[in-house]
Coordinates of C-alpha atoms (C1' of nucleotides) in Angstrom, one line a residue:
Chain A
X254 CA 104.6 58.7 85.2
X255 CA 102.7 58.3 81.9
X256 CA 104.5 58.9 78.8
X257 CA 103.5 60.9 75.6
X258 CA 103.2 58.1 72.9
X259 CA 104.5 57.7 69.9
X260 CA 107.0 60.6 69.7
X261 CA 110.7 59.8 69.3
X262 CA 113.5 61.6 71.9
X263 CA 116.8 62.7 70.7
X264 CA 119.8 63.1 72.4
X265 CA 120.9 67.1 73.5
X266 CA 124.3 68.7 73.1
X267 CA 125.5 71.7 74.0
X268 CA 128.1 73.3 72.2
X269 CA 130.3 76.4 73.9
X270 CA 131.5 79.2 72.2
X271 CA 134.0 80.5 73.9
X272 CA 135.6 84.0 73.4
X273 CA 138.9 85.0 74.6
X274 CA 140.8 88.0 74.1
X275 CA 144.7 88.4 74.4
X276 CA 144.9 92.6 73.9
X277 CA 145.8 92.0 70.6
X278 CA 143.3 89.5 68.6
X279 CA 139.6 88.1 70.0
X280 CA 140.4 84.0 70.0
X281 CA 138.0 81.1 70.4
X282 CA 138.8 78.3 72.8
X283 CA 138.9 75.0 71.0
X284 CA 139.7 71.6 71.9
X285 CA 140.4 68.5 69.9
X286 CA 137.0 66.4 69.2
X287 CA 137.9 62.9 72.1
X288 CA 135.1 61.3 70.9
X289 CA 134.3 59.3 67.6
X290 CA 133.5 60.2 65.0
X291 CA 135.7 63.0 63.5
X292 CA 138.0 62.2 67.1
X293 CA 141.3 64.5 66.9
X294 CA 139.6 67.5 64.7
X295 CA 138.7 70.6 66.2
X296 CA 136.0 71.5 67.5
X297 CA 134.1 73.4 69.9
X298 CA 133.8 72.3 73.6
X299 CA 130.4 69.9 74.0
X300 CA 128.8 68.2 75.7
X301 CA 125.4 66.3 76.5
X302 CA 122.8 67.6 78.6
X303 CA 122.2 64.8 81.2
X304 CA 118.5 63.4 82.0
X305 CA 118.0 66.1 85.1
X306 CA 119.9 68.6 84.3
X307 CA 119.2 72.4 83.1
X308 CA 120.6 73.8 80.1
X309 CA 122.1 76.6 82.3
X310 CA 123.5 74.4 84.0
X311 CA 124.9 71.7 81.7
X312 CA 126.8 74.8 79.6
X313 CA 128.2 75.7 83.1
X314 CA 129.1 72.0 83.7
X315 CA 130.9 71.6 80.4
X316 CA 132.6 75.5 80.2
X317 CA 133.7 74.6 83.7
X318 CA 135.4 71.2 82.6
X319 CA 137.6 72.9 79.7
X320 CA 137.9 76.0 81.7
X321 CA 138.0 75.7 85.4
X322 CA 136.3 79.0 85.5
X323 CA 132.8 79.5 87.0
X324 CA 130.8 82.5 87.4
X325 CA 131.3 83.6 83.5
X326 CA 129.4 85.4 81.4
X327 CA 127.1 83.2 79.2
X328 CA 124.2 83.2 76.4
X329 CA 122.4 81.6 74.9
X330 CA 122.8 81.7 71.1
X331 CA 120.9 78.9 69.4
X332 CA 119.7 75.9 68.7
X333 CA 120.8 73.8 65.8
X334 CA 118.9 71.5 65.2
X335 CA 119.4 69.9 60.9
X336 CA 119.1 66.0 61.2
X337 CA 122.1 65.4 59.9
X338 CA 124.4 67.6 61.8
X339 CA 125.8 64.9 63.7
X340 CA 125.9 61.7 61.5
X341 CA 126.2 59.1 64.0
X342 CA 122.9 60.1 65.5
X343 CA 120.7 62.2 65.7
X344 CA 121.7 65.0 68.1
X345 CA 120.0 68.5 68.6
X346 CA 122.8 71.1 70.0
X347 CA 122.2 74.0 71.8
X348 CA 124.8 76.8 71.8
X349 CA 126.2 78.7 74.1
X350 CA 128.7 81.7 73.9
X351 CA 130.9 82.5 77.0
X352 CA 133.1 85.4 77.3
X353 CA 136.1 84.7 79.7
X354 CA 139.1 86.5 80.9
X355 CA 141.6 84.5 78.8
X356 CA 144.7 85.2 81.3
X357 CA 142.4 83.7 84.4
X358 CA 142.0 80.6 81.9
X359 CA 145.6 80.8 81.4
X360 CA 146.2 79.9 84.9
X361 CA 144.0 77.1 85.6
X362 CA 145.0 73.3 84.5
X363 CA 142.8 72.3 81.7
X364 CA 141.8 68.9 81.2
X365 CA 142.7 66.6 78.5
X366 CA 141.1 67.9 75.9
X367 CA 144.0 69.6 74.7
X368 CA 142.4 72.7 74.2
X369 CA 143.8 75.8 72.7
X370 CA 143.0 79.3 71.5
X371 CA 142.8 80.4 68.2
X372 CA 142.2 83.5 66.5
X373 CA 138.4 84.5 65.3
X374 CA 140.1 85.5 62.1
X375 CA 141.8 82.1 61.1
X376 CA 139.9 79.2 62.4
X377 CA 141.1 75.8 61.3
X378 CA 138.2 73.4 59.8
X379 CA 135.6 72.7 62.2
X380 CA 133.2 69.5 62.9
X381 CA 129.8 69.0 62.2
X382 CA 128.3 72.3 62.1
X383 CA 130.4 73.7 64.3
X384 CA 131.4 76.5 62.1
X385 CA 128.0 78.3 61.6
X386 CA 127.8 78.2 65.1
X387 CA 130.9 80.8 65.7
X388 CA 130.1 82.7 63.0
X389 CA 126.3 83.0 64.5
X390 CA 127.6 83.8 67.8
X391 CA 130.5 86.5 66.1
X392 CA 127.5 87.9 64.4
X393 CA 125.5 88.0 67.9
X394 CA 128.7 89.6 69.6
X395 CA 129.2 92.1 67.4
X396 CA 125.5 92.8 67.5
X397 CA 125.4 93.0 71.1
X398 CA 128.6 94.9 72.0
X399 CA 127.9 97.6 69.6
X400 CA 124.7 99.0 72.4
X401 CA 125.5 97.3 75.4
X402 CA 128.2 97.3 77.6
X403 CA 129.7 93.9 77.7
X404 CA 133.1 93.2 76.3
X405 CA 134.5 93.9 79.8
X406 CA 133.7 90.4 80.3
X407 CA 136.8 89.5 78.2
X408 CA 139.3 91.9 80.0
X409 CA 141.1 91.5 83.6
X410 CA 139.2 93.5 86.2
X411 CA 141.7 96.4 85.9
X412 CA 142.4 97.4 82.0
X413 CA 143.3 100.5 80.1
X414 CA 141.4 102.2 77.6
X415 CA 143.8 101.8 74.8
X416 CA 143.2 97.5 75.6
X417 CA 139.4 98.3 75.3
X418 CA 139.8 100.1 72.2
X419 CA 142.1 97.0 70.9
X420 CA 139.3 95.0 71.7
X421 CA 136.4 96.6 70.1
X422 CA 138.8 97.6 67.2
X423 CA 139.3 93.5 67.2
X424 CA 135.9 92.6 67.3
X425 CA 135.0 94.5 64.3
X426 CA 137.6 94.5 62.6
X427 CA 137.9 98.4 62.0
X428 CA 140.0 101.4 63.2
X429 CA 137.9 103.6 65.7
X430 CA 138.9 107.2 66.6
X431 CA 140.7 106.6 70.3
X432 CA 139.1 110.6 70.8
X433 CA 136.0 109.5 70.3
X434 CA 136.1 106.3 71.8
X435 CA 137.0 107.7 74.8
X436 CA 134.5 110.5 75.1
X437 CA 132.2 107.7 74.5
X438 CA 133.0 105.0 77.3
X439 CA 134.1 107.6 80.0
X440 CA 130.8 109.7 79.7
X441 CA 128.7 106.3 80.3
X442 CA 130.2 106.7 84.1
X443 CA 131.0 102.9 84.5
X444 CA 135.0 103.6 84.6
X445 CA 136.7 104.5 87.8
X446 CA 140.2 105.4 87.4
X447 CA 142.9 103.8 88.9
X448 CA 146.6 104.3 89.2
X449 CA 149.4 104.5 86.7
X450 CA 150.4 101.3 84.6
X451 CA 154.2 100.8 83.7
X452 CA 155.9 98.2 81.9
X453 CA 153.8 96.3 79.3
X454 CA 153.9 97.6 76.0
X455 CA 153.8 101.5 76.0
X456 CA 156.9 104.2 77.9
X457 CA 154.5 106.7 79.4
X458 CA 151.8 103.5 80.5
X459 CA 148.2 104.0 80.7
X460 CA 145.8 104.6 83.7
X461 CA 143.7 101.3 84.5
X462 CA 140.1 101.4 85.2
X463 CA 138.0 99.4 87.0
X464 CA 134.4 98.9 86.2
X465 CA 131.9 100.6 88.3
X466 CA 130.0 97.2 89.0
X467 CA 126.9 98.8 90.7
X468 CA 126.8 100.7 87.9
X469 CA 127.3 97.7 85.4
X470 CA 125.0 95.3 86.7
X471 CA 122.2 97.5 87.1
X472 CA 122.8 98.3 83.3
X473 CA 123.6 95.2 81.4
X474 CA 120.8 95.7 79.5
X475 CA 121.3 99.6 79.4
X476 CA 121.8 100.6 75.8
X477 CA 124.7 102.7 74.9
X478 CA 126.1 103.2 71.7
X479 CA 129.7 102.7 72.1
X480 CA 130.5 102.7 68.2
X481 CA 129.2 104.5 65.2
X482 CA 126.8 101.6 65.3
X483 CA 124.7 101.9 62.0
X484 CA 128.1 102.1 60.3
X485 CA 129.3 99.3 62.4
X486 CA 127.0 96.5 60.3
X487 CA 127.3 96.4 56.9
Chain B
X68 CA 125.5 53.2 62.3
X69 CA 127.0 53.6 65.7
X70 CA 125.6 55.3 68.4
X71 CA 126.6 57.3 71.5
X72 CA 126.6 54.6 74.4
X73 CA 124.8 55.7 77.7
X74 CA 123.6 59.3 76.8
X75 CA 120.0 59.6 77.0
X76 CA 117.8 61.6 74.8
X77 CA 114.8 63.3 75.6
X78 CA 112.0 64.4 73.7
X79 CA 112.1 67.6 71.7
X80 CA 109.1 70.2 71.1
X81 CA 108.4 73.2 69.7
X82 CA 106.1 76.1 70.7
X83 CA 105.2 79.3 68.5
X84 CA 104.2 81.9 69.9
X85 CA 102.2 83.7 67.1
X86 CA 101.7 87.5 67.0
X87 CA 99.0 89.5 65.8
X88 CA 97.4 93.0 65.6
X89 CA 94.3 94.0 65.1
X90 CA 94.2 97.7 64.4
X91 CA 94.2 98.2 68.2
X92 CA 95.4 95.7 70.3
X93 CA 98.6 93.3 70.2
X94 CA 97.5 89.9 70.4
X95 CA 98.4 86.2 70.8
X96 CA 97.0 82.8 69.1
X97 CA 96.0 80.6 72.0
X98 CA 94.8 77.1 71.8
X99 CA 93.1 75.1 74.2
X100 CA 95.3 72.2 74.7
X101 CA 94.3 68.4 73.0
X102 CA 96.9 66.0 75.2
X103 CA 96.6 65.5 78.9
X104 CA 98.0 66.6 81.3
X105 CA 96.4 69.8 81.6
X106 CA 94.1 69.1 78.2
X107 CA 91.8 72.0 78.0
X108 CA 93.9 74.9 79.4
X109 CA 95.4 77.7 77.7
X110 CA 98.5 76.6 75.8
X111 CA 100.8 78.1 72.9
X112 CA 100.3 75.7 69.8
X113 CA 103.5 73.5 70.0
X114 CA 104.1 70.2 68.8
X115 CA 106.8 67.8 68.7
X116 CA 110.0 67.3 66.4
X117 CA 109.5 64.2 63.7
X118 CA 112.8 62.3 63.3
X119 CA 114.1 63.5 60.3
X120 CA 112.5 66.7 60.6
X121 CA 114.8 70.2 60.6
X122 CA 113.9 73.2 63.5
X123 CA 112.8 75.3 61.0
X124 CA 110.9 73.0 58.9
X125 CA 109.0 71.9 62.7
X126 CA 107.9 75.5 63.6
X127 CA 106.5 76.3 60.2
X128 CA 104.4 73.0 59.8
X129 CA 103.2 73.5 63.1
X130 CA 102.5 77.0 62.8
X131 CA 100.5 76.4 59.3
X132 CA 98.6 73.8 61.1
X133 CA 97.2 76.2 63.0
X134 CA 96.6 79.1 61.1
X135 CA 96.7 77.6 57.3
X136 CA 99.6 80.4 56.6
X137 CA 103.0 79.3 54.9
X138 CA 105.6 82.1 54.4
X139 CA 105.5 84.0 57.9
X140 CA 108.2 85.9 59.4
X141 CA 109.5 83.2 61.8
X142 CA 112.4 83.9 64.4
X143 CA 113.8 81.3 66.6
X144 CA 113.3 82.6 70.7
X145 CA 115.4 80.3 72.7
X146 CA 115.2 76.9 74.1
X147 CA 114.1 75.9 77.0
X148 CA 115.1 72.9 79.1
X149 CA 113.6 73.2 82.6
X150 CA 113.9 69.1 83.7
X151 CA 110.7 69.8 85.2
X152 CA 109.3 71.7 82.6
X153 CA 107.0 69.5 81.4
X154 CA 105.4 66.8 84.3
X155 CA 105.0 64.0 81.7
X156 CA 108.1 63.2 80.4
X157 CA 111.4 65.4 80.0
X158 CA 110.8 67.8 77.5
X159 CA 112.7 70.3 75.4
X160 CA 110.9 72.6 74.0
X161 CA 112.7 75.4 71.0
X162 CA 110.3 78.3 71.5
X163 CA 109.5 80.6 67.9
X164 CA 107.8 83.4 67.6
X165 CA 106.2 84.5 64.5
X166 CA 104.0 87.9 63.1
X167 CA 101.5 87.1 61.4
X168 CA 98.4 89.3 59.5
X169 CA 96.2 88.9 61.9
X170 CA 93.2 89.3 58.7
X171 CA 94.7 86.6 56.7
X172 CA 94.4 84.2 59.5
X173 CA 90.8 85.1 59.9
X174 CA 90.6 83.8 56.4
X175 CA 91.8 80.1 57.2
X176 CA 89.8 77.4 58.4
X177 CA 91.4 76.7 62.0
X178 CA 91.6 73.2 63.2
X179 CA 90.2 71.7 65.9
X180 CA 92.4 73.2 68.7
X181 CA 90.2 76.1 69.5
X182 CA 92.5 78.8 68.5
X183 CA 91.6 82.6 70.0
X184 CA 93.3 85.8 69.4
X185 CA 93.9 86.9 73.1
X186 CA 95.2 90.2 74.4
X187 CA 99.0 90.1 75.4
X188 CA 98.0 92.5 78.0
X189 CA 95.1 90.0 79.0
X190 CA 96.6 86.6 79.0
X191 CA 95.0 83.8 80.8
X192 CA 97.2 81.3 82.7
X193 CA 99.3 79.4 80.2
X194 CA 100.2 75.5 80.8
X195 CA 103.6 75.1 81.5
X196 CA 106.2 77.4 81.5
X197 CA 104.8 79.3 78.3
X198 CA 104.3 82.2 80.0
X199 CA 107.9 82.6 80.4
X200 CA 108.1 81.9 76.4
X201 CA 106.1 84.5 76.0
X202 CA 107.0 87.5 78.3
X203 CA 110.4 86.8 76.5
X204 CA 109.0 86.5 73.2
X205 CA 107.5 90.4 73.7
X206 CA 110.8 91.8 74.9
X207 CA 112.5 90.2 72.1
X208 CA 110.1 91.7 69.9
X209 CA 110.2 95.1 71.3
X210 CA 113.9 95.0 71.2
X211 CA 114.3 93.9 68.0
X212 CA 110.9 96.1 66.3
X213 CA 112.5 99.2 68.1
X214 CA 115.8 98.6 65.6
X215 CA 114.2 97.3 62.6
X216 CA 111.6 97.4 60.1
X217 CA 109.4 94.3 61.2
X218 CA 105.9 95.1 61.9
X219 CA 105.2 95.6 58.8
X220 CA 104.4 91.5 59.2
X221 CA 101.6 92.1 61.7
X222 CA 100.0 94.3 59.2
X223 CA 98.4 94.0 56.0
X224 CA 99.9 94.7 52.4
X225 CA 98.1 98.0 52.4
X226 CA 98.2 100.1 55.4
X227 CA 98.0 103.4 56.8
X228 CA 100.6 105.8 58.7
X229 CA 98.1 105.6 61.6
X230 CA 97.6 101.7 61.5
X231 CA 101.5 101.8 61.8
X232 CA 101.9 104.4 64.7
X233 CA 99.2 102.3 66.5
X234 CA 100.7 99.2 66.4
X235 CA 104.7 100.1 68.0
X236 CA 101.8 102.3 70.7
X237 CA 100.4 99.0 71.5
X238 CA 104.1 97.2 71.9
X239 CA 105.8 99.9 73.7
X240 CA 102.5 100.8 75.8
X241 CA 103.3 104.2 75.0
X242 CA 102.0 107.4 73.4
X243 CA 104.6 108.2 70.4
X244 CA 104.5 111.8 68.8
X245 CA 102.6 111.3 65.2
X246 CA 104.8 114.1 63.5
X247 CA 108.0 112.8 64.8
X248 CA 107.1 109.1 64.0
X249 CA 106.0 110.3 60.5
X250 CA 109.1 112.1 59.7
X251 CA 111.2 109.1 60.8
X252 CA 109.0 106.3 59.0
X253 CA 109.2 108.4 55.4
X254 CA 112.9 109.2 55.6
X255 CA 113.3 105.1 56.0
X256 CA 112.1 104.9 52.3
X257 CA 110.4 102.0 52.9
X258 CA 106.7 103.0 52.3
X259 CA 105.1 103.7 48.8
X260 CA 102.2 105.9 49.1
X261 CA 98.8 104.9 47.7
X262 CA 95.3 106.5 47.0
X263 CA 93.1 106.9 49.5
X264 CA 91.3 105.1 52.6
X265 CA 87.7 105.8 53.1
X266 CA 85.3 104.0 55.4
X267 CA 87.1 102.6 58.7
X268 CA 87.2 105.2 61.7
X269 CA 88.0 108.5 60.1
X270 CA 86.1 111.1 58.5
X271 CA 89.3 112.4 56.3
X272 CA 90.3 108.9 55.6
X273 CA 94.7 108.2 55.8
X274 CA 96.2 107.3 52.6
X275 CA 97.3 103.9 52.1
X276 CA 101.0 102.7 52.0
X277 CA 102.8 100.0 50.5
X278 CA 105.7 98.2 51.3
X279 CA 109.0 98.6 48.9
X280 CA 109.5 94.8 49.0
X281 CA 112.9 95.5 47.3
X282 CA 114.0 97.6 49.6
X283 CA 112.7 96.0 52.4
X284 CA 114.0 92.5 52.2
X285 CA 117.4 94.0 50.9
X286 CA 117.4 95.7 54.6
X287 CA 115.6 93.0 56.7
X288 CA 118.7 93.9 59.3
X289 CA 119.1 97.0 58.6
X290 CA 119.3 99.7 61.9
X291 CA 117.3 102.3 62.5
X292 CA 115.5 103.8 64.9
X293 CA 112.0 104.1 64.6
X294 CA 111.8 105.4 68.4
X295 CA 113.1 107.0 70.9
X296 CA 115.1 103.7 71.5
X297 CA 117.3 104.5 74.2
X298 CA 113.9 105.7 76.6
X299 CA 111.9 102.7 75.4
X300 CA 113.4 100.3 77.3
X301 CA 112.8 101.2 80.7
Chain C
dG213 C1' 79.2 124.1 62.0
dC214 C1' 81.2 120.8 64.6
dA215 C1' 83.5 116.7 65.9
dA216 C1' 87.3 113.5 64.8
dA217 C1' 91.1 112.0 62.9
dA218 C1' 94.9 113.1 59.2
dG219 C1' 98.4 115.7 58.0
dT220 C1' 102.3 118.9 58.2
dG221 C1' 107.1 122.6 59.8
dT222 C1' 110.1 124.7 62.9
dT223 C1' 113.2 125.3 66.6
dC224 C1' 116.3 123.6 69.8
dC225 C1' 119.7 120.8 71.4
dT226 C1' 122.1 116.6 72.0
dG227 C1' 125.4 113.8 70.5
dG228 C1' 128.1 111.9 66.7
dT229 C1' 132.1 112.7 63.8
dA230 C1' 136.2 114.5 62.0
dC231 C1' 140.3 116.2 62.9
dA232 C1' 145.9 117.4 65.1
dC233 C1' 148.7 118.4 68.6
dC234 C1' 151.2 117.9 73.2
dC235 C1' 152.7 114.6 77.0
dA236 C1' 155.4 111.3 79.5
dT237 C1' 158.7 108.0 79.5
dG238 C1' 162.5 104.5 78.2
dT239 C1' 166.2 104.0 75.4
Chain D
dA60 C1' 166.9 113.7 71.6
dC61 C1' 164.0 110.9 69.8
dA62 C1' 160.7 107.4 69.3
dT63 C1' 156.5 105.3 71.0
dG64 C1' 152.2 105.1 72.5
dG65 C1' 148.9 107.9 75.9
dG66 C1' 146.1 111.5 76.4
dT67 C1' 143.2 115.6 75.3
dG68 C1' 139.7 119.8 72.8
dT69 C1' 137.1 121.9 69.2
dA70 C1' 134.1 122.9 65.5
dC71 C1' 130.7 121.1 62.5
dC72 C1' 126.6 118.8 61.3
dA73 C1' 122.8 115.4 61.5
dG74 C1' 119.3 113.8 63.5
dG75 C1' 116.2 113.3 67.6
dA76 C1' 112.7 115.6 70.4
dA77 C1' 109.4 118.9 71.7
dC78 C1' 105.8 121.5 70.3
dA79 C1' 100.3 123.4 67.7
dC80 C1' 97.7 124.4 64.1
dT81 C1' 95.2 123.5 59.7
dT82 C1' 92.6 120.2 56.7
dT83 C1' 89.1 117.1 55.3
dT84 C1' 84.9 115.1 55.7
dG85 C1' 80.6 112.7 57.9
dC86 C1' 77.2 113.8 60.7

DNA sequence: GCAAAAGTGTTCCTGGTACACCCATGT
DNA sequence: ACATGGGTGTACCAGGAACACTTTTGC
């Protein structure tokens, strides 16, 4: 095996983003840095990418570590790539952002990273540049959920609509009309209605719904407005 | 300075795929490739990260290499990390796609790489896995072109209203309604008008439009539609 | 005077938005 | 009975889509 000369390697992170939601605030999974330097601060999950492995599958590998989950939805955000990010070396990171059910994390054992999940909205300090990554990937989520369908990913398979409308109302960070919102979602046809819900939060309860999945993986990519999305971004 | 003990880096590349438009068809910048393996096939112009050197600061020397230009609308595509991606020698490579003027390039003194404006509808096998790079590259720009004002960067400073329709017909490979597209493209604001257009493939000649830089740049991510978006993705 | 492209207006209809009241239940 | 959140209907308006004819000019 020859070897292109002269050109110097680097090493290869990847960095998970991971979104959570508790029906009340969207949260980010983050662990406690075990490595030097900056060991003990917060900071995203990582990880490096190892000599035969696929980025695919070294974000799995690592979400899979803090998480126990597999099968979740992931993305590709970015790569970051300033020389100096990391000052012990140099050390290109590729992020990821995952959107996980946060109550099927809740039940798995998590490793020793002492993770824990914090709310979007007041983030401690981050390492490196850790920071610009979740706000790059925020950016990209709100971007994203505003046409397509794909904040179910952060819900239990059964949910309500007034849960759903927390979300979105979360993510953005604005009131949305629940009449509207409504009309909206049920007339994309990728709710099927369940029975009643009692306890939690609410006398009357609210009907759970189930996503259509047919429906929902033949449209991932669909586009739907599900928000007044050319207020939504400004 | 310490380093990570037993990670193991890997070389990291860079590959633009460059857009252009000539009035009529969408087209790519192809070179014929200088290293082995594969020397001599059809290849995006890439290149490999220096050191020291940012992501950013990589693409665009690369890219002026090529075509002589500085100041091109540059977009980072993804990264891709196949192991086997590259035969030689593990390879990552941080695809970018740019839009260039296709006249301005015309203009430069090209290197020695054999550069040729190909037809994205015509491509020619592509070395490695850049053919992936760029089928995704061209949903990425129809995506993105379908929400925002950003072919304006395949075009000159001065163009006409039928330059403009042409170009998102060539992208979408579709036949858009001139009224309609006018109506929408004027309400934008965007466009100063200018005098006339003689000579080039009319009788009547188009007026010429300009750019409100001000305006434009102020609403780089700005939404609107500029199509039927929610048919053009089918 | 005719061919070829530029330019322009109207109607229809969908879908977004704003808005307020009743319902079911637990306490 | 009342408080709490769940659920629903309507009227208005903006903007997207479909559609055809006139204008200018070079030949």
């Amino acid at each position: 095996m020859k070897k292109y000369a002269g050109q110097s390697a680097m090493l290869v992170a990847i960095d998970c983003i991971i979104f959570g939601f508790d029906g009340d605030e969207l949260k980010l999974l983050l662990i406690q840095r075990g490595l030097e330097p900056e060991k003990g601060k917060w900071s995203l999950m990582g990880g490096f990418v190892k000599p035969k492995e696929d980025l695919e599958k070294a974000a799995a590998r690592i979400l899979k570590q803090l998480t126990g989950l597999e099968d979740v939805y992931m993305e590709q955000l970015q790569a970051f790539g300033d020389p100096d990010r990391d000052p012990v070396e140099r050390t290109l990171s590729i992020a990821w952002f995952a959107l996980v059910d946060i109550h099927k994390y809740e039940k798995q054992l998590s490793d020793d990273h002492h993770p824990e999940w914090v709310p979007v909205k007041k983030l401690p300090k981050l390492v490196f540049d850790h920071r610009k990554m979740v706000d790059l990937a925020k950016k990209r989520l709100q971007y994203k959920a505003a046409l397509h369908p794909l904040l179910f990913e952060l819900l239990p398979d059964r949910f309500t609509i007034p849960q759903l409308l927390n979300l979105y109302q979360a993510l953005y960070d604005k009131k949305l009309d629940k009449r509207n919102f409504n009309r909206k979602l049920l007339s994309a046809k990728l709710l099927i209605k369940q029975k009643y819900k009692k306890k939690e939060g609410s006398r009357r309860g609210a009907f759970y719904y189930k996503l259509d999945k047919r429906k929902y993986y033949s449209n991932i990519d669909a586009f739907m407005s599900f928000l007044p999305a050319r207020e939504i971004f400004s």
